[in-house]
XYZ file of C-alpha atoms in Angstrom:
721
model
C -17.254 21.318 -164.911
C -18.092 19.145 -167.878
C -15.785 16.494 -169.233
C -14.237 18.818 -171.776
C -13.509 21.612 -169.297
C -10.211 20.513 -167.792
C -8.140 20.894 -170.934
C -9.175 24.565 -171.211
C -9.009 25.345 -167.480
C -6.456 28.122 -167.813
C -7.769 29.594 -171.045
C -8.547 33.246 -171.614
C -12.021 34.753 -171.376
C -14.250 33.973 -174.309
C -14.670 36.822 -176.795
C -18.041 35.443 -177.876
C -21.293 35.276 -175.888
C -21.652 32.314 -173.582
C -23.139 29.205 -175.130
C -25.976 27.881 -172.970
C -24.841 24.993 -170.787
C -27.808 22.908 -171.918
C -26.617 23.344 -175.524
C -23.093 22.225 -174.571
C -24.577 19.110 -172.951
C -26.665 18.288 -176.016
C -23.634 18.790 -178.267
C -21.739 16.368 -176.027
C -24.595 13.838 -176.221
C -24.501 13.946 -180.000
C -20.712 13.627 -180.198
C -20.298 10.967 -177.511
C -23.584 9.041 -177.581
C -24.878 9.654 -181.079
C -28.076 11.095 -179.598
C -29.839 14.195 -180.856
C -33.340 15.477 -180.167
C -35.499 17.859 -182.182
C -37.310 19.277 -179.151
C -36.694 19.701 -175.454
C -39.700 17.493 -174.735
C -38.081 14.665 -176.706
C -34.863 15.085 -174.716
C -36.837 15.125 -171.469
C -38.820 12.016 -172.428
C -35.572 10.154 -173.116
C -34.137 11.250 -169.762
C -37.073 9.845 -167.779
C -37.516 6.688 -169.863
C -33.952 5.481 -170.435
C -33.045 6.271 -166.842
C -29.737 4.399 -166.737
C -28.476 5.998 -169.941
C -29.372 9.516 -168.815
C -27.738 9.349 -165.395
C -24.686 7.581 -166.851
C -24.402 10.496 -169.265
C -24.429 12.884 -166.289
C -21.647 10.890 -164.600
C -19.514 10.989 -167.740
C -20.307 14.566 -168.742
C -19.238 15.910 -165.359
C -16.240 13.560 -165.269
C -17.141 12.265 -161.815
C -14.311 10.333 -160.214
C -14.196 7.076 -158.271
C -11.251 4.820 -157.407
C -13.549 1.860 -158.085
C -15.986 1.491 -161.015
C -19.720 1.208 -160.504
C -21.322 -2.029 -161.641
C -24.697 -0.542 -162.612
C -26.493 2.791 -162.572
C -29.818 1.880 -160.926
C -29.865 -1.600 -159.452
C -33.664 -1.817 -159.287
C -36.341 0.726 -160.145
C -38.119 0.968 -156.803
C -39.278 3.937 -154.729
C -38.090 4.427 -152.119
C -34.900 2.425 -151.834
C -33.342 2.565 -155.305
C -29.603 1.785 -155.216
C -27.592 4.130 -157.444
C -24.096 3.593 -158.889
C -23.351 0.444 -156.902
C -19.645 0.047 -156.225
C -18.713 3.699 -156.835
C -16.885 5.713 -154.178
C -17.277 9.467 -153.927
C -16.977 12.418 -151.563
C -18.644 15.804 -151.884
C -15.503 17.505 -150.568
C -13.331 15.711 -153.122
C -15.469 17.086 -155.953
C -15.031 20.610 -154.522
C -11.306 20.428 -153.840
C -10.431 19.086 -157.308
C -10.871 22.701 -158.477
C -8.272 24.221 -156.112
C -5.283 24.281 -158.469
C -6.922 25.257 -161.779
C -9.222 27.871 -160.228
C -6.369 29.451 -158.279
C -4.073 29.389 -161.300
C -6.746 31.289 -163.238
C -6.876 33.902 -160.484
C -10.337 33.251 -159.082
C -11.520 33.269 -155.481
C -13.524 30.443 -153.964
C -15.766 32.501 -151.670
C -16.428 36.231 -151.245
C -18.588 37.402 -148.346
C -19.995 40.700 -147.064
C -22.162 41.327 -144.015
C -24.545 44.180 -143.313
C -21.875 45.988 -141.272
C -19.774 46.190 -144.431
C -17.194 43.682 -143.208
C -15.755 41.969 -146.266
C -13.693 38.826 -146.724
C -12.345 36.930 -149.710
C -11.101 33.359 -149.523
C -8.830 31.826 -152.147
C -9.137 28.210 -153.203
C -5.856 27.238 -151.459
C -7.073 28.961 -148.258
C -10.332 27.032 -148.465
C -8.433 23.765 -148.910
C -6.044 24.487 -146.034
C -8.795 25.451 -143.573
C -10.931 22.461 -144.506
C -7.978 20.103 -143.990
C -7.048 21.735 -140.680
C -10.562 21.501 -139.253
C -10.999 17.961 -140.589
C -7.857 16.848 -138.771
C -9.087 18.590 -135.611
C -12.430 16.779 -135.800
C -10.663 13.459 -136.312
C -8.534 14.159 -133.248
C -11.751 14.678 -131.270
C -12.896 11.202 -132.253
C -15.272 12.033 -135.102
C -15.649 8.910 -137.208
C -17.635 8.152 -140.383
C -21.343 8.300 -139.576
C -20.972 10.596 -136.537
C -23.163 13.688 -136.660
C -21.737 17.205 -136.504
C -24.380 19.842 -135.801
C -23.909 23.499 -136.697
C -25.616 26.666 -135.512
C -24.061 29.102 -137.955
C -25.109 31.926 -140.305
C -24.423 32.171 -144.041
C -20.673 32.849 -143.830
C -17.582 31.097 -145.251
C -16.984 29.359 -141.921
C -20.204 27.380 -142.396
C -18.933 26.120 -145.769
C -15.540 25.241 -144.235
C -17.147 23.378 -141.346
C -19.393 21.443 -143.720
C -16.566 20.417 -146.055
C -14.329 19.422 -143.140
C -17.088 17.296 -141.614
C -18.050 15.412 -144.742
C -14.465 14.994 -145.931
C -13.925 12.511 -143.067
C -17.317 10.838 -143.419
C -19.124 12.817 -140.719
C -22.790 13.631 -141.241
C -23.585 17.355 -141.326
C -26.662 19.174 -140.059
C -27.176 22.928 -139.728
C -29.754 25.306 -138.251
C -29.848 29.070 -138.677
C -29.122 31.302 -135.655
C -32.442 33.096 -136.116
C -34.159 29.916 -134.953
C -35.091 29.666 -131.292
C -33.783 27.063 -128.871
C -36.847 24.813 -128.995
C -36.967 24.689 -132.804
C -33.264 23.816 -132.974
C -33.568 21.144 -130.289
C -36.564 19.602 -132.058
C -34.122 18.939 -134.890
C -30.781 18.209 -133.244
C -32.127 16.000 -130.445
C -33.298 13.507 -133.047
C -29.853 13.043 -134.582
C -27.700 12.935 -131.396
C -24.679 14.932 -132.584
C -21.167 14.311 -131.263
C -19.899 17.838 -132.063
C -21.593 21.246 -132.036
C -20.115 24.121 -134.060
C -21.875 27.349 -133.106
C -21.683 31.106 -133.479
C -21.429 33.574 -130.598
C -23.958 35.897 -132.211
C -25.248 37.429 -135.419
C -26.114 40.840 -136.829
C -29.434 41.256 -138.588
C -31.538 44.275 -139.416
C -29.053 46.678 -137.865
C -28.936 44.910 -134.492
C -26.533 42.490 -132.846
C -28.070 39.331 -131.406
C -25.975 37.501 -128.808
C -26.480 33.740 -129.075
C -24.176 32.466 -126.325
C -27.072 31.716 -123.958
C -28.829 29.776 -126.710
C -25.628 27.814 -127.396
C -25.388 26.955 -123.698
C -29.014 25.791 -123.720
C -28.297 23.609 -126.750
C -25.267 22.016 -125.110
C -27.175 21.412 -121.867
C -29.988 19.668 -123.753
C -27.771 17.589 -126.076
C -26.016 14.998 -123.864
C -24.310 13.335 -126.855
C -22.253 16.462 -127.633
C -18.661 15.770 -126.601
C -16.966 18.773 -128.198
C -18.021 22.384 -128.845
C -16.430 24.828 -131.289
C -17.383 28.518 -131.168
C -16.948 30.898 -134.071
C -16.280 34.484 -132.940
C -18.636 36.403 -135.188
C -19.540 39.282 -132.861
C -16.631 38.951 -130.471
C -18.918 38.351 -127.487
C -17.883 34.770 -126.724
C -15.138 35.826 -124.296
C -17.545 38.166 -122.535
C -20.050 35.418 -121.751
C -20.237 34.064 -118.224
C -21.562 30.629 -119.116
C -19.668 27.354 -119.353
C -19.655 27.164 -123.147
C -17.621 30.386 -123.334
C -14.523 28.285 -122.669
C -15.091 26.117 -125.760
C -12.394 25.991 -128.423
C -12.470 28.801 -130.977
C -13.010 27.906 -134.604
C -10.132 30.136 -135.716
C -7.772 27.894 -133.769
C -9.078 24.758 -135.441
C -8.584 26.091 -138.985
C -5.049 27.476 -138.649
C -3.036 24.250 -138.676
C -0.211 24.123 -141.207
C 2.366 21.508 -142.105
C 2.743 18.162 -143.805
C -0.451 16.578 -142.443
C -2.554 19.479 -143.724
C -0.822 19.545 -147.104
C -1.183 15.782 -147.523
C -4.841 15.683 -146.459
C -7.289 14.092 -148.891
C -11.022 13.545 -148.371
C -11.769 9.885 -147.791
C -13.522 7.837 -150.456
C -17.006 6.809 -149.334
C -19.768 4.627 -150.776
C -22.046 6.484 -153.210
C -24.897 6.377 -150.688
C -22.876 7.307 -147.580
C -24.887 9.874 -145.550
C -23.876 13.437 -146.376
C -26.200 15.668 -144.379
C -29.459 15.716 -142.477
C -31.919 18.440 -143.456
C -35.371 19.069 -142.041
C -38.666 19.376 -143.838
C -41.510 19.746 -141.418
C -44.701 17.763 -141.631
C -47.980 18.863 -140.158
C -47.780 16.445 -137.236
C -44.949 15.414 -134.981
C -41.339 16.507 -134.989
C -39.568 17.885 -138.087
C -38.553 15.142 -140.506
C -34.770 14.529 -140.331
C -34.057 13.745 -143.984
C -30.795 11.987 -144.858
C -29.223 12.540 -148.286
C -26.206 10.734 -149.693
C -22.916 12.068 -151.065
C -23.211 10.721 -154.594
C -26.856 11.468 -155.240
C -26.534 15.010 -153.948
C -23.436 15.730 -156.052
C -24.734 14.419 -159.380
C -28.161 16.049 -159.040
C -26.661 19.357 -157.900
C -24.374 19.443 -160.936
C -27.212 18.589 -163.318
C -29.425 21.310 -161.845
C -26.831 24.005 -161.381
C -25.036 23.650 -164.701
C -27.404 22.213 -167.307
C -30.565 23.983 -166.139
C -29.469 26.989 -164.057
C -26.724 27.731 -166.603
C -24.095 28.399 -163.935
C -20.688 27.561 -165.355
C -17.203 26.980 -164.007
C -15.493 30.300 -163.280
C -12.254 29.276 -165.001
C -13.766 27.717 -168.120
C -13.564 30.036 -171.177
C -17.268 29.670 -171.929
C -18.223 30.953 -168.468
C -15.060 32.845 -167.545
C -15.453 34.903 -164.367
C -18.782 33.350 -163.304
C -19.887 34.703 -159.913
C -22.825 32.967 -158.303
C -24.967 34.539 -155.589
C -28.158 33.179 -154.080
C -29.319 35.047 -151.006
C -30.261 32.588 -148.286
C -30.051 31.804 -144.613
C -28.612 28.508 -143.427
C -32.140 27.480 -142.450
C -33.193 27.219 -146.100
C -32.156 24.571 -148.628
C -30.923 27.357 -150.905
C -27.902 27.603 -148.606
C -27.106 24.075 -149.752
C -27.652 25.233 -153.329
C -25.309 28.221 -152.893
C -22.698 25.907 -151.390
C -23.117 23.678 -154.458
C -21.481 26.312 -156.630
C -18.143 25.070 -155.312
C -18.807 21.644 -156.849
C -18.288 23.168 -160.268
C -15.380 25.472 -159.507
C -17.590 28.553 -159.350
C -16.874 31.587 -157.190
C -19.623 31.864 -154.550
C -20.749 35.317 -153.427
C -22.360 35.408 -149.961
C -24.280 38.098 -148.107
C -24.971 37.730 -144.384
C -27.668 40.039 -143.096
C -31.073 41.493 -143.839
C -31.565 42.120 -147.584
C -34.135 44.789 -146.784
C -32.052 46.917 -144.426
C -33.160 47.664 -140.883
C -36.653 48.149 -139.512
C -35.945 51.841 -138.930
C -34.226 52.305 -142.265
C -35.611 49.864 -144.868
C -33.408 49.566 -147.933
C -34.234 46.997 -150.610
C -31.325 48.155 -152.745
C -28.779 46.591 -150.370
C -28.267 43.320 -152.220
C -28.337 44.972 -155.621
C -25.536 47.400 -154.739
C -23.538 44.472 -153.359
C -24.134 42.489 -156.556
C -23.063 45.452 -158.696
C -19.843 45.895 -156.735
C -19.064 42.170 -156.822
C -19.899 41.827 -160.545
C -22.302 38.978 -159.833
C -23.329 37.042 -162.955
C -26.124 34.898 -161.482
C -28.329 36.589 -158.874
C -30.808 34.419 -156.987
C -33.228 35.055 -154.125
C -36.643 34.049 -152.879
C -39.590 35.252 -154.946
C -40.683 37.368 -151.964
C -37.440 39.373 -152.205
C -38.200 40.502 -155.749
C -41.807 41.312 -154.797
C -40.563 43.448 -151.890
C -38.180 45.313 -154.207
C -41.069 46.029 -156.558
C -43.321 47.270 -153.745
C -40.529 49.451 -152.361
C -40.098 51.103 -155.757
C -36.434 50.140 -156.106
C -34.782 51.684 -159.182
C -32.028 49.284 -160.219
C -30.319 51.889 -162.400
C -29.471 53.703 -159.153
C -27.867 50.623 -157.571
C -24.635 50.579 -159.549
C -23.636 48.777 -162.729
C -25.662 45.559 -162.763
C -24.905 44.740 -166.392
C -22.788 41.727 -165.399
C -25.947 39.944 -164.220
C -27.154 37.660 -166.990
C -29.575 35.519 -164.978
C -32.034 35.964 -162.120
C -33.013 32.948 -160.038
C -36.144 32.628 -157.920
C -37.749 29.972 -155.781
C -39.381 29.554 -152.369
C -42.833 30.586 -153.560
C -44.404 31.272 -156.961
C -43.163 34.421 -158.697
C -46.059 36.545 -159.891
C -46.175 37.726 -163.529
C -46.330 41.330 -162.320
C -43.100 41.020 -160.341
C -41.295 39.249 -163.169
C -42.390 41.909 -165.661
C -41.202 44.596 -163.238
C -37.766 42.972 -163.015
C -37.501 42.563 -166.777
C -38.311 46.245 -167.292
C -35.754 47.214 -164.644
C -33.008 45.293 -166.427
C -33.943 46.820 -169.754
C -33.308 50.175 -168.097
C -30.009 48.867 -166.661
C -28.903 47.765 -170.138
C -29.849 51.159 -171.606
C -27.948 52.988 -168.867
C -24.789 50.885 -168.722
C -24.440 49.335 -172.193
C -25.775 52.030 -174.518
C -25.702 51.160 -178.187
C -25.558 47.421 -177.538
C -28.417 45.039 -178.307
C -28.886 43.280 -174.979
C -31.469 40.477 -174.721
C -34.018 40.562 -171.937
C -32.760 39.260 -168.624
C -33.232 35.503 -168.270
C -35.337 34.396 -165.301
C -34.468 30.966 -163.914
C -37.573 30.270 -161.850
C -37.304 26.910 -160.105
C -39.389 24.725 -157.807
C -38.095 21.823 -155.788
C -37.569 21.125 -152.157
C -35.519 20.357 -149.101
C -37.002 16.874 -149.335
C -34.739 15.766 -152.202
C -32.352 18.738 -152.229
C -33.014 19.555 -155.848
C -35.594 20.929 -158.242
C -38.344 19.291 -160.271
C -39.140 22.302 -162.440
C -36.883 25.087 -163.630
C -35.115 26.879 -166.414
C -33.876 26.250 -169.925
C -31.868 28.950 -171.680
C -33.181 27.837 -175.066
C -36.913 27.849 -174.339
C -39.168 30.920 -174.506
C -39.960 32.856 -171.346
C -43.390 33.756 -170.029
C -43.801 35.884 -166.921
C -44.911 33.898 -163.892
C -44.221 30.573 -165.620
C -41.336 28.148 -165.107
C -39.946 26.958 -168.398
C -39.862 23.164 -168.115
C -39.727 19.959 -166.127
C -36.083 19.154 -165.466
C -34.130 16.379 -167.129
C -34.307 13.137 -165.185
C -37.404 14.302 -163.261
C -40.520 12.384 -164.332
C -42.885 15.056 -163.054
C -46.603 14.998 -163.804
C -49.749 16.731 -162.551
C -52.351 14.196 -161.458
C -56.061 14.758 -161.033
C -58.144 13.313 -158.189
C -58.423 9.988 -160.038
C -54.629 9.685 -160.240
C -54.484 10.339 -163.982
C -51.901 12.686 -165.548
C -53.399 15.911 -166.889
C -52.081 18.730 -169.061
C -53.369 22.278 -168.826
C -55.132 21.522 -165.536
C -54.083 21.978 -161.925
C -53.223 18.707 -160.220
C -51.032 17.086 -157.589
C -47.330 17.284 -158.394
C -45.935 13.746 -158.524
C -42.621 12.299 -159.646
C -43.117 8.837 -161.100
C -39.464 7.731 -161.336
C -36.588 7.814 -158.852
C -33.801 10.364 -158.984
C -30.442 9.917 -157.233
C -30.937 12.645 -154.614
C -34.170 11.307 -153.146
C -33.654 10.676 -149.412
C -31.799 7.594 -148.268
C -34.096 7.500 -145.236
C -35.292 9.612 -142.305
C -32.987 9.456 -139.295
C -34.388 7.092 -136.667
C -37.395 6.168 -138.805
C -38.097 2.524 -138.009
C -39.245 0.612 -141.068
C -39.326 3.822 -143.167
C -42.780 4.498 -141.714
C -42.561 8.324 -141.730
C -40.746 8.363 -145.062
C -43.432 6.288 -146.767
C -46.240 8.274 -145.148
C -44.680 11.585 -146.207
C -44.363 10.919 -149.939
C -45.536 7.511 -151.120
C -48.890 6.586 -149.584
C -51.364 8.764 -151.478
C -51.530 6.550 -154.573
C -51.536 2.731 -154.957
C -48.124 1.087 -155.313
C -47.217 0.576 -158.970
C -49.760 3.085 -160.266
C -48.087 5.263 -162.918
C -44.671 3.770 -162.199
C -43.739 2.355 -165.603
C -40.978 4.462 -167.234
C -42.565 6.400 -170.073
C -46.063 6.006 -168.605
C -48.444 3.335 -167.408
C -48.602 1.045 -164.406
C -45.948 -1.321 -163.095
C -46.073 -4.017 -160.453
C -46.778 -3.074 -156.833
C -43.255 -4.151 -155.893
C -41.981 -0.951 -157.568
C -43.606 1.190 -154.875
C -45.661 4.341 -155.167
C -44.996 7.632 -156.927
C -43.487 10.552 -155.030
C -46.274 12.982 -154.082
C -44.637 16.304 -153.358
C -47.431 18.382 -151.824
C -47.694 21.140 -154.457
C -50.420 22.109 -156.913
C -48.991 22.091 -160.445
C -50.193 22.941 -163.936
C -48.178 21.805 -166.960
C -48.877 23.765 -170.143
C -52.248 25.318 -170.895
C -55.498 23.994 -172.308
C -55.237 26.404 -175.221
C -51.593 26.129 -176.260
C -50.087 23.149 -174.449
C -46.377 23.764 -174.027
C -43.637 22.992 -171.529
C -44.326 25.846 -169.109
C -45.199 24.988 -165.509
C -46.963 26.947 -162.804
C -46.941 26.065 -159.096
C -50.112 27.237 -157.362
C -48.924 26.741 -153.782
C -48.949 23.884 -151.305
C -51.562 21.164 -151.620
C -50.925 20.173 -148.005
C -50.996 22.122 -144.748
C -47.295 22.947 -144.448
C -46.519 26.613 -143.712
C -44.438 28.311 -146.409
C -43.362 31.749 -145.214
C -40.974 33.643 -147.486
C -39.581 30.383 -148.830
C -39.049 28.782 -145.411
C -41.203 25.804 -144.536
C -42.308 24.886 -141.057
C -44.625 22.182 -139.799
C -47.811 23.414 -138.160
C -47.111 21.152 -135.190
C -44.056 23.227 -134.307
C -46.129 26.393 -134.176
C -48.757 24.650 -132.063
C -46.091 23.532 -129.590
C -45.053 27.140 -129.113
C -48.537 28.643 -128.922
C -50.249 25.964 -126.871
C -47.476 26.034 -124.266
C -49.041 29.297 -123.115
C -51.486 28.597 -120.250
C -54.106 30.888 -121.780
C -54.274 28.955 -125.069
C -56.443 25.841 -125.000
C -56.268 24.975 -128.705
C -55.064 26.502 -131.957
C -54.955 26.097 -135.718
C -53.045 27.868 -138.464
C -53.340 27.877 -142.244
C -51.041 29.432 -144.830
C -52.811 30.875 -147.851
C -49.739 31.478 -150.031
C -51.073 30.783 -153.530
C -49.856 31.594 -157.054
C -47.533 34.412 -156.149
C -49.943 36.322 -153.930
C -48.470 37.664 -150.748
C -48.509 35.047 -148.011
C -51.452 35.421 -145.631
C -51.412 33.257 -142.518
C -54.255 33.507 -139.996
C -53.995 31.883 -136.565
C -57.123 30.652 -134.785
C -56.988 30.263 -131.006
C -59.313 28.867 -128.380
C -58.557 30.701 -125.138
C -59.164 29.740 -121.543
C -62.541 30.993 -120.274
C -62.304 34.576 -119.113
C -59.386 35.360 -121.439
C -59.775 37.631 -124.442
C -57.576 38.096 -127.485
C -56.618 41.674 -126.709
C -53.432 43.405 -127.863
C -51.449 42.109 -124.887
C -52.513 38.520 -125.539
C -51.666 38.827 -129.234
C -48.223 40.196 -128.351
C -47.685 37.304 -125.949
C -48.585 34.745 -128.636
C -46.378 36.469 -131.226
C -43.470 36.540 -128.801
C -43.863 32.828 -128.067
C -43.630 32.109 -131.800
C -40.622 34.399 -132.251
C -38.708 32.818 -129.373
C -39.499 29.176 -130.156
C -39.422 29.332 -133.965
C -38.577 32.555 -135.780
C -40.120 35.993 -136.336
C -40.861 34.821 -139.893
C -43.694 32.646 -138.589
C -45.758 35.236 -136.742
C -49.296 35.262 -138.182
C -50.792 38.038 -140.272
C -53.969 37.998 -138.212
C -55.380 36.223 -135.138
C -58.945 35.130 -134.430
C -60.414 33.985 -131.146
C -62.748 31.077 -131.912
C -65.009 28.811 -129.909
C -63.688 25.586 -131.430
C -61.049 24.263 -133.774
C -62.643 21.991 -136.415
C -61.526 18.408 -135.947
C -62.109 15.036 -137.552
C -63.731 12.174 -135.681
C -60.220 10.923 -134.907
C -59.322 14.308 -133.406
C -57.112 15.687 -136.186
C -57.213 19.428 -136.823
C -58.785 20.114 -140.209
C -56.173 22.521 -141.512
C -56.320 21.577 -145.188
C -60.138 21.793 -145.561
C -60.155 25.253 -143.932
C -57.251 26.325 -146.138
C -59.128 25.187 -149.250
C -62.298 26.964 -148.117
C -60.347 30.200 -147.738
C -58.842 29.734 -151.202
C -62.327 29.528 -152.694
C -62.935 25.793 -153.050
C -66.610 24.716 -152.728
C -67.512 23.585 -149.220
C -69.035 20.299 -150.394
C -65.781 19.319 -152.117
C -63.361 19.967 -149.280
C -65.055 18.939 -146.049
C -67.400 16.154 -145.023
C -69.439 17.195 -141.994
C -70.185 13.568 -141.214
C -66.476 13.001 -140.662
C -66.220 15.920 -138.224
C -66.271 15.661 -134.462
C -67.735 19.197 -134.163
C -69.553 20.054 -137.432
C -71.508 22.929 -135.864
C -68.354 25.069 -135.692
C -67.883 24.937 -139.470
C -70.399 27.712 -140.233
C -68.128 30.325 -138.615
C -65.179 29.319 -140.835
C -67.369 29.285 -143.966
C -68.471 32.851 -143.207
C -64.867 33.918 -142.605
C -63.794 32.336 -145.898
C -66.485 34.266 -147.801
C -65.420 37.524 -146.176
C -61.751 36.842 -146.880
C -62.394 36.008 -150.532
C -64.465 39.166 -150.998
C -61.714 41.253 -149.420
C -59.050 39.593 -151.592
C -61.103 40.164 -154.747
C -61.462 43.857 -153.862
C -57.708 44.216 -153.308
C -56.942 42.543 -156.649
C -59.506 44.764 -158.383
C -57.930 47.878 -156.884
C -54.460 46.683 -157.916
C -55.652 46.131 -161.490
C -57.214 49.569 -161.533
């Protein structure tokens, strides 16, 4: 909600088309700061050069509240470690709950949820407030204090939002894993943060099947000695049927039903701007998943800037965006769950779907989400790029999915969206407009294609309602995000593919990694590729080494084109060895832990060849114990190990039995060189045989890469034909 929203909170729906949120912000800048810009690039340049002025404008525009004033915006321009809004006090839950009265008075719900069984629930803003207060008081009674960790093993349902808001409202630090993750993958995350409380689900439904999770919950409790209190949410109704110890844990429904003066008087506590909010996990290629800590204030201000100004998602009770309904399909294991949750920050009704968007294995149905969106009158519909590609391949006809004319924006992320899929979706919505709004001139559907990350819980590149669209291209670098593409020499390039870097800090960059002594893992993850100070001067150029290095994100990026320049950005996939399957990232080390635990597997290596919107292809290479062959039974055993320890999403497309895994002289698996070979990079540019411990094995991988590239070229040629 921008600063001018509150006075019109209970207004009537606007009779005119919505004004783009980015236009409202620029109008505000002109009226309140005397600033106007002829082009978006000029506005963007100001936002990354006059950093204090830009982020102060965000604070004022969104009318952020603090009982104490901040003394400065950015104390010192260093990365990492910049101190934002020193002296301010905030709370994520406070920003959400400030909307309770006006949103309810206007007649809007806070959260609406449907699962694949058709079970439907709607939660009003007062109900949300009451349940959050009740659970918060329960957690306090169990001894949860500011800084204590509360871990959750919950699906994408309103109870996960309630548990999060209750936790952070009293200063607890939240962390969640999805119930489709196996015990080992969850423990790799939760063991690092030593939670005091575990809030878990008894089971989930997915793909037409019920999956009991009570045994997994018991395993989690047994392996987490710091857990002093367990809360179970009855999702399937199997908790009482379980025979294990955790079945006697308190039920979540009991903890959210308190009424009375204490609940009515409850207010989220004011916390320092950089108080830890949540711990999310972005896996590296070695070691345990990185437990990334974000702060309350940075997360709130960046989420509002992204969601409103760039994603054009307005407040449901503001006349300009009256009736906004925001849906982004996600599991709780993906940062887009955090993004969906962020709709509440702006007083927007959040529309959730819990289940498989493609129906069951026996009865695939990629129209499921679309019919739900039509019934719920969703206005912003977001999903992973792979979802839209699957709809296209399945031949979904959106005109047969109900009246989708309320949708005015489509959001995608997770992997690059191909031009073909975007053009398919645009054509589908032209047909929807013709079928459901005949005689009306309806503009083409707006695609809000974004790219960011769990790492900083935001986006670097995304949408702008006022810029032209081009299929397969994201419209611009986001305000406040000093994003560049750098070549191998560390120079910014336009119209060429380079490393995605961010040269200036933004408020939602991690505070630190949990348990990371001396910031060693944090620095190694993002800041060690380029010399400290290189490219760090706001507006361009070098600064002193004391400013630290630029943020290197691990993506290949092209900004504009050689021929026409422009603002448009294309992500070409990961420039590191992280696995990106259907928008979910996993460190290769986690897969190796699962596979190499099998006695038959001596060594292994995996690469993910997701690149520029092509369908993800992930081969797994295994060295097996002598006398063992990679027959169907062995492949099934390996796949099952991955499914149980990680998730079915990370089973490979193909397996190869190899004599050796290529390694460096120091023993590191050479995932990235093999990945680049299989993407078509010249051998001499991606691997140095002199640096290999076993160079003789490389010939086999070179031959495989040639065969794979030839096969890919033939498939693309057939598709074009």
